[in-house]
GROMACS .gro file of C-alpha atoms in nm:
model
  173
    1MET     CA    1   1.446  -1.377  -1.043
    2ALA     CA    2   1.734  -1.435  -0.802
    3LEU     CA    3   1.781  -1.225  -0.492
    4PRO     CA    4   2.039  -0.952  -0.568
    5ALA     CA    5   2.348  -0.920  -0.351
    6ASN     CA    6   2.341  -0.654  -0.078
    7VAL     CA    7   1.963  -0.615  -0.066
    8THR     CA    8   1.832  -0.336   0.154
    9GLU     CA    9   1.524  -0.448   0.348
   10VAL     CA   10   1.281  -0.185   0.471
   11PHE     CA   11   0.986  -0.253   0.701
   12LEU     CA   12   0.711   0.010   0.681
   13GLN     CA   13   0.520   0.098   0.993
   14PRO     CA   14   0.173   0.256   0.956
   15GLY     CA   15   0.205   0.602   0.804
   16GLU     CA   16   0.545   0.540   0.648
   17PHE     CA   17   0.657   0.570   0.287
   18HIS     CA   18   0.970   0.443   0.114
   19PHE     CA   19   1.100   0.480  -0.240
   20GLY     CA   20   1.402   0.270  -0.333
   21HIS     CA   21   1.643   0.142  -0.592
   22ALA     CA   22   1.673  -0.200  -0.759
   23LYS     CA   23   1.830  -0.369  -0.457
   24THR     CA   24   1.542  -0.289  -0.222
   25ARG     CA   25   1.280  -0.513  -0.062
   26ILE     CA   26   0.994  -0.331   0.115
   27LYS     CA   27   0.770  -0.514   0.364
   28THR     CA   28   0.469  -0.426   0.573
   29ILE     CA   29   0.172  -0.577   0.754
   30LEU     CA   30  -0.177  -0.441   0.683
   31GLY     CA   31  -0.511  -0.467   0.857
   32SER     CA   32  -0.760  -0.198   0.757
   33CYS     CA   33  -0.469   0.011   0.624
   34VAL     CA   34  -0.381   0.016   0.255
   35ALA     CA   35  -0.046  -0.015   0.080
   36ILE     CA   36   0.013   0.108  -0.271
   37THR     CA   37   0.320  -0.008  -0.463
   38MET     CA   38   0.458   0.172  -0.765
   39TRP     CA   39   0.730   0.021  -0.982
   40HIS     CA   40   0.916   0.157  -1.284
   41PRO     CA   41   0.976  -0.146  -1.511
   42ILE     CA   42   1.265   0.013  -1.703
   43LEU     CA   43   1.458   0.185  -1.423
   44HIS     CA   44   1.375  -0.077  -1.157
   45ILE     CA   45   1.294   0.184  -0.896
   46GLY     CA   46   0.978   0.210  -0.692
   47GLY     CA   47   0.812   0.254  -0.362
   48MET     CA   48   0.541   0.161  -0.119
   49CYS     CA   49   0.320   0.358   0.116
   50HIS     CA   50   0.124   0.230   0.416
   51PHE     CA   51  -0.164   0.464   0.498
   52LEU     CA   52  -0.418   0.445   0.780
   53LEU     CA   53  -0.693   0.686   0.672
   54PRO     CA   54  -0.820   0.817   0.337
   55SER     CA   55  -0.761   1.188   0.399
   56ARG     CA   56  -0.720   1.445   0.671
   57ASP     CA   57  -0.870   1.772   0.781
   58THR     CA   58  -0.766   2.034   0.526
   59ARG     CA   59  -0.680   2.272   0.811
   60ALA     CA   60  -0.402   2.042   0.924
   61SER     CA   61  -0.032   2.108   0.869
   62GLU     CA   62   0.093   2.184   0.518
   63ARG     CA   63   0.356   1.909   0.555
   64LEU     CA   64   0.261   1.585   0.379
   65ASP     CA   65   0.174   1.304   0.618
   66GLY     CA   66   0.197   0.941   0.504
   67ARG     CA   67  -0.078   0.836   0.745
   68TYR     CA   68  -0.330   0.967   0.491
   69GLY     CA   69  -0.387   0.817   0.147
   70SER     CA   70  -0.425   1.151  -0.030
   71ASP     CA   71  -0.090   1.268   0.113
   72ALA     CA   72   0.082   0.935   0.042
   73LEU     CA   73   0.001   0.972  -0.328
   74GLN     CA   74   0.154   1.320  -0.321
   75LEU     CA   75   0.469   1.172  -0.163
   76PHE     CA   76   0.491   0.933  -0.460
   77LEU     CA   77   0.451   1.220  -0.707
   78GLN     CA   78   0.725   1.422  -0.535
   79GLU     CA   79   0.966   1.128  -0.544
   80MET     CA   80   0.889   1.061  -0.911
   81ALA     CA   81   0.959   1.425  -0.995
   82ARG     CA   82   1.296   1.396  -0.815
   83LYS     CA   83   1.374   1.091  -1.031
   84GLY     CA   84   1.266   1.266  -1.352
   85THR     CA   85   0.982   1.020  -1.411
   86THR     CA   86   0.604   1.044  -1.437
   87LEU     CA   87   0.329   0.842  -1.275
   88LYS     CA   88   0.214   0.690  -1.606
   89GLU     CA   89   0.552   0.513  -1.636
   90TYR     CA   90   0.483   0.306  -1.323
   91GLN     CA   91   0.304  -0.020  -1.260
   92VAL     CA   92   0.063   0.032  -0.968
   93LYS     CA   93  -0.076  -0.227  -0.725
   94VAL     CA   94  -0.308  -0.188  -0.423
   95PHE     CA   95  -0.333  -0.408  -0.112
   96GLY     CA   96  -0.515  -0.416   0.223
   97GLY     CA   97  -0.834  -0.263   0.348
   98GLY     CA   98  -0.930  -0.568   0.549
   99ASP     CA   99  -1.218  -0.579   0.795
  100MET     CA  100  -1.047  -0.636   1.129
  101PHE     CA  101  -1.371  -0.668   1.328
  102PRO     CA  102  -1.601  -0.898   1.129
  103SER     CA  103  -1.817  -0.996   1.425
  104LEU     CA  104  -1.914  -0.638   1.518
  105ASP     CA  105  -2.249  -0.493   1.419
  106LYS     CA  106  -2.166  -0.223   1.164
  107ARG     CA  107  -2.441   0.038   1.166
  108GLY     CA  108  -2.297   0.322   0.963
  109LYS     CA  109  -1.953   0.371   0.813
  110ALA     CA  110  -1.745   0.433   1.126
  111LEU     CA  111  -1.599   0.082   1.130
  112GLU     CA  112  -1.570   0.045   0.753
  113ILE     CA  113  -1.234   0.223   0.741
  114GLY     CA  114  -1.068  -0.053   0.538
  115MET     CA  115  -1.305  -0.022   0.244
  116ARG     CA  116  -1.298   0.359   0.268
  117ASN     CA  117  -0.918   0.337   0.233
  118VAL     CA  118  -0.952   0.108  -0.070
  119GLU     CA  119  -1.211   0.339  -0.229
  120LEU     CA  120  -0.978   0.639  -0.185
  121ALA     CA  121  -0.688   0.452  -0.347
  122ARG     CA  122  -0.896   0.336  -0.643
  123LYS     CA  123  -1.063   0.674  -0.701
  124ALA     CA  124  -0.745   0.879  -0.665
  125LEU     CA  125  -0.554   0.654  -0.905
  126GLU     CA  126  -0.844   0.661  -1.151
  127ASP     CA  127  -0.856   1.042  -1.127
  128LEU     CA  128  -0.482   1.047  -1.205
  129GLY     CA  129  -0.546   0.826  -1.510
  130VAL     CA  130  -0.340   0.535  -1.378
  131PRO     CA  131  -0.468   0.178  -1.411
  132VAL     CA  132  -0.425  -0.062  -1.120
  133ALA     CA  133  -0.229  -0.363  -1.248
  134ALA     CA  134  -0.323  -0.585  -0.951
  135GLU     CA  135  -0.494  -0.567  -0.616
  136HIS     CA  136  -0.572  -0.786  -0.316
  137VAL     CA  137  -0.815  -0.589  -0.102
  138GLY     CA  138  -1.111  -0.619   0.134
  139ASP     CA  139  -1.227  -0.942   0.296
  140VAL     CA  140  -1.151  -0.995   0.664
  141GLY     CA  141  -0.816  -1.020   0.835
  142HIS     CA  142  -0.466  -0.893   0.779
  143ARG     CA  143  -0.201  -0.920   0.507
  144GLN     CA  144   0.175  -0.942   0.495
  145VAL     CA  145   0.307  -0.765   0.184
  146ILE     CA  146   0.658  -0.795   0.039
  147PHE     CA  147   0.761  -0.581  -0.260
  148ASP     CA  148   1.083  -0.667  -0.446
  149VAL     CA  149   1.183  -0.348  -0.627
  150TRP     CA  150   1.436  -0.527  -0.849
  151SER     CA  151   1.159  -0.732  -1.017
  152GLY     CA  152   0.834  -0.549  -0.941
  153ASP     CA  153   0.698  -0.865  -0.779
  154VAL     CA  154   0.466  -0.822  -0.482
  155TRP     CA  155   0.402  -1.118  -0.254
  156VAL     CA  156   0.091  -1.123  -0.035
  157ARG     CA  157  -0.002  -1.355   0.250
  158HIS     CA  158  -0.357  -1.312   0.372
  159GLN     CA  159  -0.457  -1.428   0.720
  160ARG     CA  160  -0.836  -1.434   0.750
  161ILE     CA  161  -1.019  -1.364   1.075
  162PRO     CA  162  -1.321  -1.595   1.097
  163ALA     CA  163  -1.648  -1.420   1.173
  164ASN     CA  164  -1.776  -1.712   1.381
  165GLY     CA  165  -1.466  -1.771   1.591
  166GLY     CA  166  -1.367  -2.086   1.400
  167PRO     CA  167  -1.016  -2.170   1.284
  168ASN     CA  168  -0.819  -1.921   1.077
  169VAL     CA  169  -0.763  -1.988   0.709
  170VAL     CA  170  -0.427  -1.893   0.560
  171GLY     CA  171  -0.384  -1.817   0.193
  172VAL     CA  172  -0.115  -1.685  -0.036
  173ALA     CA  173  -0.205  -1.470  -0.333
   0.00000   0.00000   0.00000
């Protein structure tokens, strides 16, 4: 599909969320963080979140915080309600959760934040009854993600971090 005229490009920093119209392109770079994209195939609206951690202390502020996966999903639900749509109308994709320190000895779960983020995304979406249409998660290294809201296409470039210090391998999924 051709690039629409007057495209708005948005770059998400960690903890940010954006929901846009059909002339929106949303980009981000992920390491252990996770991005979820949601796209409405009829209205050509959708959004992306970029969260750092699965959830937060329940005693924290009542204000939703996009740094946490559980809150990011609530931000999506709020935006969908504003648009008069429901979650089941959207196509959902999940990206990220890379291991950024493959050479470190991982005794326990403290350094496995990437996979904990992925597990939260999968479980929360399953609990909401929403299938994941596509995902590119785990492995080692970081990802560049580009989401074209006009088409629903998500482009991923994965840059692996070699565990043995050898040359990097670049791939596009």
